[in-house]
């Protein structure tokens, strides 16, 4: 994405409002909103990811930090963690990364999450999804 082709200020506000509305509707059901930064979307680069997080209420919108997509968009995970690390509700690692890669990341950053692994792709198949990470924290 070229940031010049990104969202206008009004579109950012509308996106945040939509996420807040969704969070408000899901809360009574015991569910929460977690936003996933992704390549080829309006929230791809580090600046766009930071903007989304700045525009949304931390109590209503968490962050699914996808390290690979953030890096592909030119971002740096370690530089974002001081400001936004407390927003991470789910951490996506590439399917090529191993548990050891994940543990090394935890040791390097100090951020710890429960490890979930789906190397056989059973969860991916159950949810009819493709390309999901097999190691998550």
Coordinates of N, CA and C in Angstrom, one line a residue, residues 19-131:
X19 N -15.7 -0.2 14.5 CA -15.1 -1.2 15.4 C -15.7 -1.0 16.8
X20 N -15.9 0.2 17.2 CA -16.5 0.5 18.5 C -17.9 -0.1 18.6
X21 N -18.7 0.2 17.5 CA -20.1 -0.3 17.5 C -20.1 -1.9 17.5
X22 N -19.2 -2.5 16.8 CA -19.1 -3.9 16.8 C -18.7 -4.4 18.2
X23 N -17.8 -3.8 18.8 CA -17.4 -4.2 20.2 C -18.5 -4.1 21.2
X24 N -19.3 -3.0 21.1 CA -20.4 -2.8 21.9 C -21.5 -3.9 21.7
X25 N -21.7 -4.3 20.5 CA -22.6 -5.3 20.2 C -22.2 -6.7 20.6
X26 N -20.9 -7.0 20.6 CA -20.3 -8.3 20.9 C -20.1 -8.5 22.4
X27 N -19.9 -7.4 23.2 CA -19.6 -7.5 24.6 C -20.7 -8.2 25.4
X28 N -22.0 -8.0 25.1 CA -23.0 -8.8 25.9 C -22.9 -10.3 25.6
X29 N -22.3 -10.7 24.5 CA -22.2 -12.1 24.1 C -20.9 -12.7 24.7
X30 N -20.1 -11.9 25.4 CA -18.8 -12.3 25.9 C -17.7 -12.4 24.9
X31 N -17.8 -11.7 23.8 CA -16.8 -11.6 22.8 C -16.2 -10.3 22.7
X32 N -15.0 -10.2 22.1 CA -14.3 -8.9 22.0 C -13.8 -8.8 20.6
X33 N -13.5 -7.5 20.2 CA -12.9 -7.2 18.9 C -11.4 -7.1 19.0
X34 N -10.8 -7.8 18.1 CA -9.3 -7.8 18.0 C -9.0 -7.5 16.5
X35 N -8.3 -6.4 16.2 CA -8.1 -6.0 14.9 C -6.7 -6.6 14.4
X36 N -6.7 -7.1 13.2 CA -5.6 -7.8 12.6 C -5.0 -6.9 11.5
X37 N -3.8 -6.4 11.6 CA -3.1 -5.6 10.6 C -2.8 -6.6 9.5
X38 N -2.9 -6.2 8.2 CA -2.7 -7.2 7.1 C -2.2 -6.5 5.9
X39 N -1.3 -7.2 5.2 CA -0.8 -6.7 3.9 C -1.9 -6.5 2.9
X40 N -1.8 -5.4 2.1 CA -2.8 -5.2 1.1 C -4.1 -4.6 1.5
X41 N -4.1 -4.1 2.8 CA -5.3 -3.4 3.3 C -5.0 -2.0 3.7
X42 N -5.9 -1.3 4.2 CA -5.7 0.1 4.7 C -5.0 0.2 6.0
X43 N -4.7 -1.0 6.6 CA -4.0 -1.0 7.9 C -2.9 -2.1 7.7
X44 N -1.8 -1.6 6.9 CA -0.7 -2.5 6.5 C 0.6 -1.9 7.1
X45 N 0.9 -0.6 7.0 CA 2.1 -0.1 7.4 C 2.2 0.2 8.9
X46 N 3.3 0.5 9.4 CA 3.4 0.8 10.9 C 2.6 2.0 11.2
X47 N 2.7 3.0 10.3 CA 2.0 4.3 10.6 C 0.4 4.0 10.6
X48 N 0.0 3.2 9.6 CA -1.4 2.9 9.5 C -1.9 2.1 10.7
X49 N -1.1 1.1 11.2 CA -1.4 0.3 12.3 C -1.5 1.2 13.6
X50 N -0.5 2.1 13.7 CA -0.5 3.0 14.9 C -1.7 3.9 14.8
X51 N -2.1 4.4 13.6 CA -3.2 5.2 13.5 C -4.5 4.5 13.9
X52 N -4.7 3.3 13.5 CA -5.8 2.5 13.9 C -5.9 2.3 15.4
X53 N -4.8 2.0 16.0 CA -4.7 1.8 17.5 C -5.0 3.1 18.2
X54 N -4.4 4.2 17.7 CA -4.7 5.6 18.3 C -6.1 6.0 18.1
X55 N -6.8 5.6 17.1 CA -8.2 6.0 16.8 C -9.2 5.2 17.6
X56 N -8.8 4.0 18.1 CA -9.7 3.2 18.8 C -9.5 3.1 20.3
X57 N -10.5 2.8 21.0 CA -10.5 2.7 22.5 C -9.8 1.3 22.9
X58 N -8.8 1.4 23.7 CA -8.1 0.1 24.0 C -9.0 -0.8 24.8
X59 N -10.0 -0.3 25.5 CA -10.9 -1.2 26.2 C -11.9 -1.9 25.3
X60 N -12.0 -1.4 24.1 CA -13.0 -2.0 23.2 C -12.4 -2.7 22.0
X61 N -11.1 -2.4 21.6 CA -10.5 -2.9 20.4 C -9.1 -3.4 20.7
X62 N -8.8 -4.7 20.7 CA -7.5 -5.2 20.9 C -6.8 -5.3 19.6
X63 N -5.5 -5.8 19.6 CA -4.7 -5.9 18.4 C -4.2 -7.3 18.2
X64 N -4.5 -7.8 17.1 CA -3.9 -9.1 16.6 C -2.7 -8.7 15.9
X65 N -1.6 -8.7 16.6 CA -0.3 -8.3 16.0 C 0.2 -9.4 15.1
X66 N 0.2 -9.1 13.8 CA 0.8 -10.1 12.9 C 2.2 -9.6 12.5
X67 N 3.2 -10.2 13.0 CA 4.5 -9.8 12.9 C 5.0 -9.8 11.4
X68 N 4.6 -10.8 10.7 CA 5.0 -11.0 9.3 C 4.4 -9.9 8.4
X69 N 3.1 -9.6 8.6 CA 2.5 -8.6 7.8 C 3.0 -7.2 8.2
X70 N 3.2 -7.0 9.5 CA 3.8 -5.7 9.9 C 5.2 -5.5 9.2
X71 N 6.0 -6.5 9.3 CA 7.3 -6.4 8.7 C 7.2 -6.2 7.2
X72 N 6.3 -6.9 6.5 CA 6.2 -6.8 5.1 C 5.8 -5.3 4.7
X73 N 5.0 -4.7 5.6 CA 4.5 -3.3 5.4 C 5.5 -2.3 5.8
X74 N 6.8 -2.8 6.2 CA 7.8 -1.9 6.6 C 7.9 -1.5 8.1
X75 N 7.0 -2.2 8.8 CA 7.0 -1.9 10.3 C 8.0 -2.7 11.1
X76 N 8.2 -2.3 12.3 CA 9.1 -2.9 13.3 C 8.3 -3.2 14.5
X77 N 8.1 -4.5 14.8 CA 7.4 -4.9 16.0 C 8.0 -4.4 17.3
X78 N 9.3 -4.5 17.4 CA 9.9 -4.1 18.7 C 9.7 -2.6 18.9
X79 N 9.7 -1.8 17.9 CA 9.5 -0.3 18.1 C 8.0 0.0 18.4
X80 N 7.1 -0.9 18.1 CA 5.7 -0.6 18.4 C 5.3 -1.1 19.8
X81 N 6.0 -2.1 20.3 CA 5.6 -2.7 21.6 C 5.5 -1.7 22.8
X82 N 6.5 -0.8 22.9 CA 6.4 0.1 24.1 C 5.0 0.9 24.1
X83 N 4.6 1.4 23.0 CA 3.4 2.2 22.9 C 2.1 1.3 22.8
X84 N 2.2 0.2 22.2 CA 1.0 -0.6 21.9 C 1.0 -2.0 22.4
X85 N 2.0 -2.4 23.1 CA 2.1 -3.8 23.5 C 1.0 -4.3 24.4
X86 N 0.4 -3.4 25.2 CA -0.7 -3.8 26.0 C -2.0 -4.0 25.2
X87 N -2.0 -3.6 24.0 CA -3.2 -3.9 23.1 C -3.2 -5.2 22.5
X88 N -2.0 -5.9 22.5 CA -1.9 -7.2 21.8 C -2.7 -8.3 22.6
X89 N -3.7 -8.8 21.9 CA -4.6 -9.8 22.4 C -4.3 -11.2 21.8
X90 N -3.7 -11.1 20.6 CA -3.4 -12.3 19.8 C -2.1 -12.0 19.0
X91 N -1.2 -12.9 18.9 CA 0.0 -12.7 18.2 C 0.1 -13.7 17.1
X92 N 0.2 -13.3 15.8 CA 0.3 -14.2 14.7 C 1.7 -14.3 14.2
X93 N 2.2 -15.5 14.1 CA 3.5 -15.8 13.6 C 3.3 -16.5 12.3
X94 N 4.2 -16.4 11.4 CA 4.1 -17.1 10.1 C 4.1 -18.6 10.3
X95 N 3.4 -19.3 9.4 CA 3.3 -20.7 9.5 C 4.7 -21.4 9.3
X96 N 5.6 -20.6 8.8 CA 7.0 -21.2 8.6 C 7.7 -21.2 10.0
X97 N 7.3 -20.3 10.9 CA 8.0 -20.2 12.1 C 7.7 -21.3 13.1
X98 N 8.7 -21.7 13.8 CA 8.6 -22.8 14.7 C 8.3 -22.3 16.1
X99 N 8.0 -23.3 17.0 CA 7.8 -22.9 18.4 C 9.1 -22.3 19.0
X100 N 10.2 -22.8 18.5 CA 11.5 -22.2 19.0 C 11.6 -20.7 18.6
X101 N 11.1 -20.4 17.3 CA 11.1 -19.0 16.9 C 10.2 -18.2 17.8
X102 N 9.1 -18.7 18.2 CA 8.2 -18.0 19.1 C 8.8 -17.8 20.4
X103 N 9.4 -18.8 21.0 CA 10.0 -18.7 22.3 C 11.2 -17.7 22.3
X104 N 11.9 -17.7 21.2 CA 13.0 -16.7 21.1 C 12.4 -15.3 21.1
X105 N 11.3 -15.1 20.4 CA 10.7 -13.8 20.4 C 10.2 -13.4 21.8
X106 N 9.6 -14.3 22.5 CA 9.2 -14.1 23.9 C 10.4 -13.7 24.7
X107 N 11.5 -14.4 24.6 CA 12.7 -14.1 25.4 C 13.2 -12.7 25.1
X108 N 13.3 -12.4 23.8 CA 13.8 -11.1 23.3 C 13.0 -10.0 23.7
X109 N 11.6 -10.1 23.7 CA 10.7 -9.0 24.0 C 10.2 -8.9 25.4
X110 N 10.2 -10.1 26.0 CA 9.6 -10.1 27.4 C 8.0 -10.2 27.3
X111 N 7.4 -10.2 26.1 CA 6.0 -10.4 26.0 C 5.7 -11.8 26.0
X112 N 4.8 -12.2 26.9 CA 4.4 -13.7 27.0 C 2.9 -13.9 26.8
X113 N 2.6 -14.9 26.1 CA 1.2 -15.3 25.8 C 1.2 -16.8 25.9
X114 N 0.0 -17.4 26.0 CA -0.1 -18.8 25.9 C 0.2 -19.3 24.5
X115 N 0.9 -20.4 24.4 CA 1.2 -20.9 23.1 C 0.1 -21.9 22.6
X116 N -0.3 -21.6 21.4 CA -1.2 -22.5 20.7 C -0.6 -22.9 19.4
X117 N -0.8 -24.2 19.1 CA -0.1 -24.6 17.9 C -1.1 -25.5 17.1
X118 N -1.1 -25.4 15.8 CA -1.9 -26.2 14.9 C -1.1 -26.7 13.7
X119 N 0.0 -27.4 13.9 CA 0.8 -27.8 12.8 C 0.1 -28.7 11.8
X120 N -0.9 -29.5 12.2 CA -1.6 -30.3 11.3 C -2.7 -29.6 10.5
X121 N -2.9 -28.3 10.9 CA -3.9 -27.5 10.2 C -5.4 -27.9 10.6
X122 N -5.6 -28.6 11.7 CA -6.9 -29.0 12.1 C -7.9 -27.8 12.3
X123 N -7.3 -26.8 13.0 CA -8.2 -25.6 13.3 C -8.5 -24.8 12.0
X124 N -7.4 -24.7 11.2 CA -7.6 -24.1 9.9 C -8.7 -24.7 9.1
X125 N -8.7 -26.1 9.1 CA -9.7 -26.8 8.3 C -11.0 -26.7 9.0
X126 N -11.1 -26.7 10.3 CA -12.4 -26.6 11.0 C -13.1 -25.3 10.7
X127 N -12.3 -24.2 10.6 CA -12.9 -22.9 10.3 C -12.9 -22.5 8.8
X128 N -12.5 -23.5 8.0 CA -12.5 -23.3 6.5 C -11.7 -22.1 6.2
X129 N -10.5 -22.0 6.8 CA -9.6 -20.9 6.5 C -8.4 -21.4 5.8
X130 N -7.6 -20.4 5.3 CA -6.4 -20.8 4.6 C -5.3 -19.8 5.1
X131 N -4.1 -20.2 5.2 CA -3.0 -19.3 5.4 C -2.9 -18.8 6.8

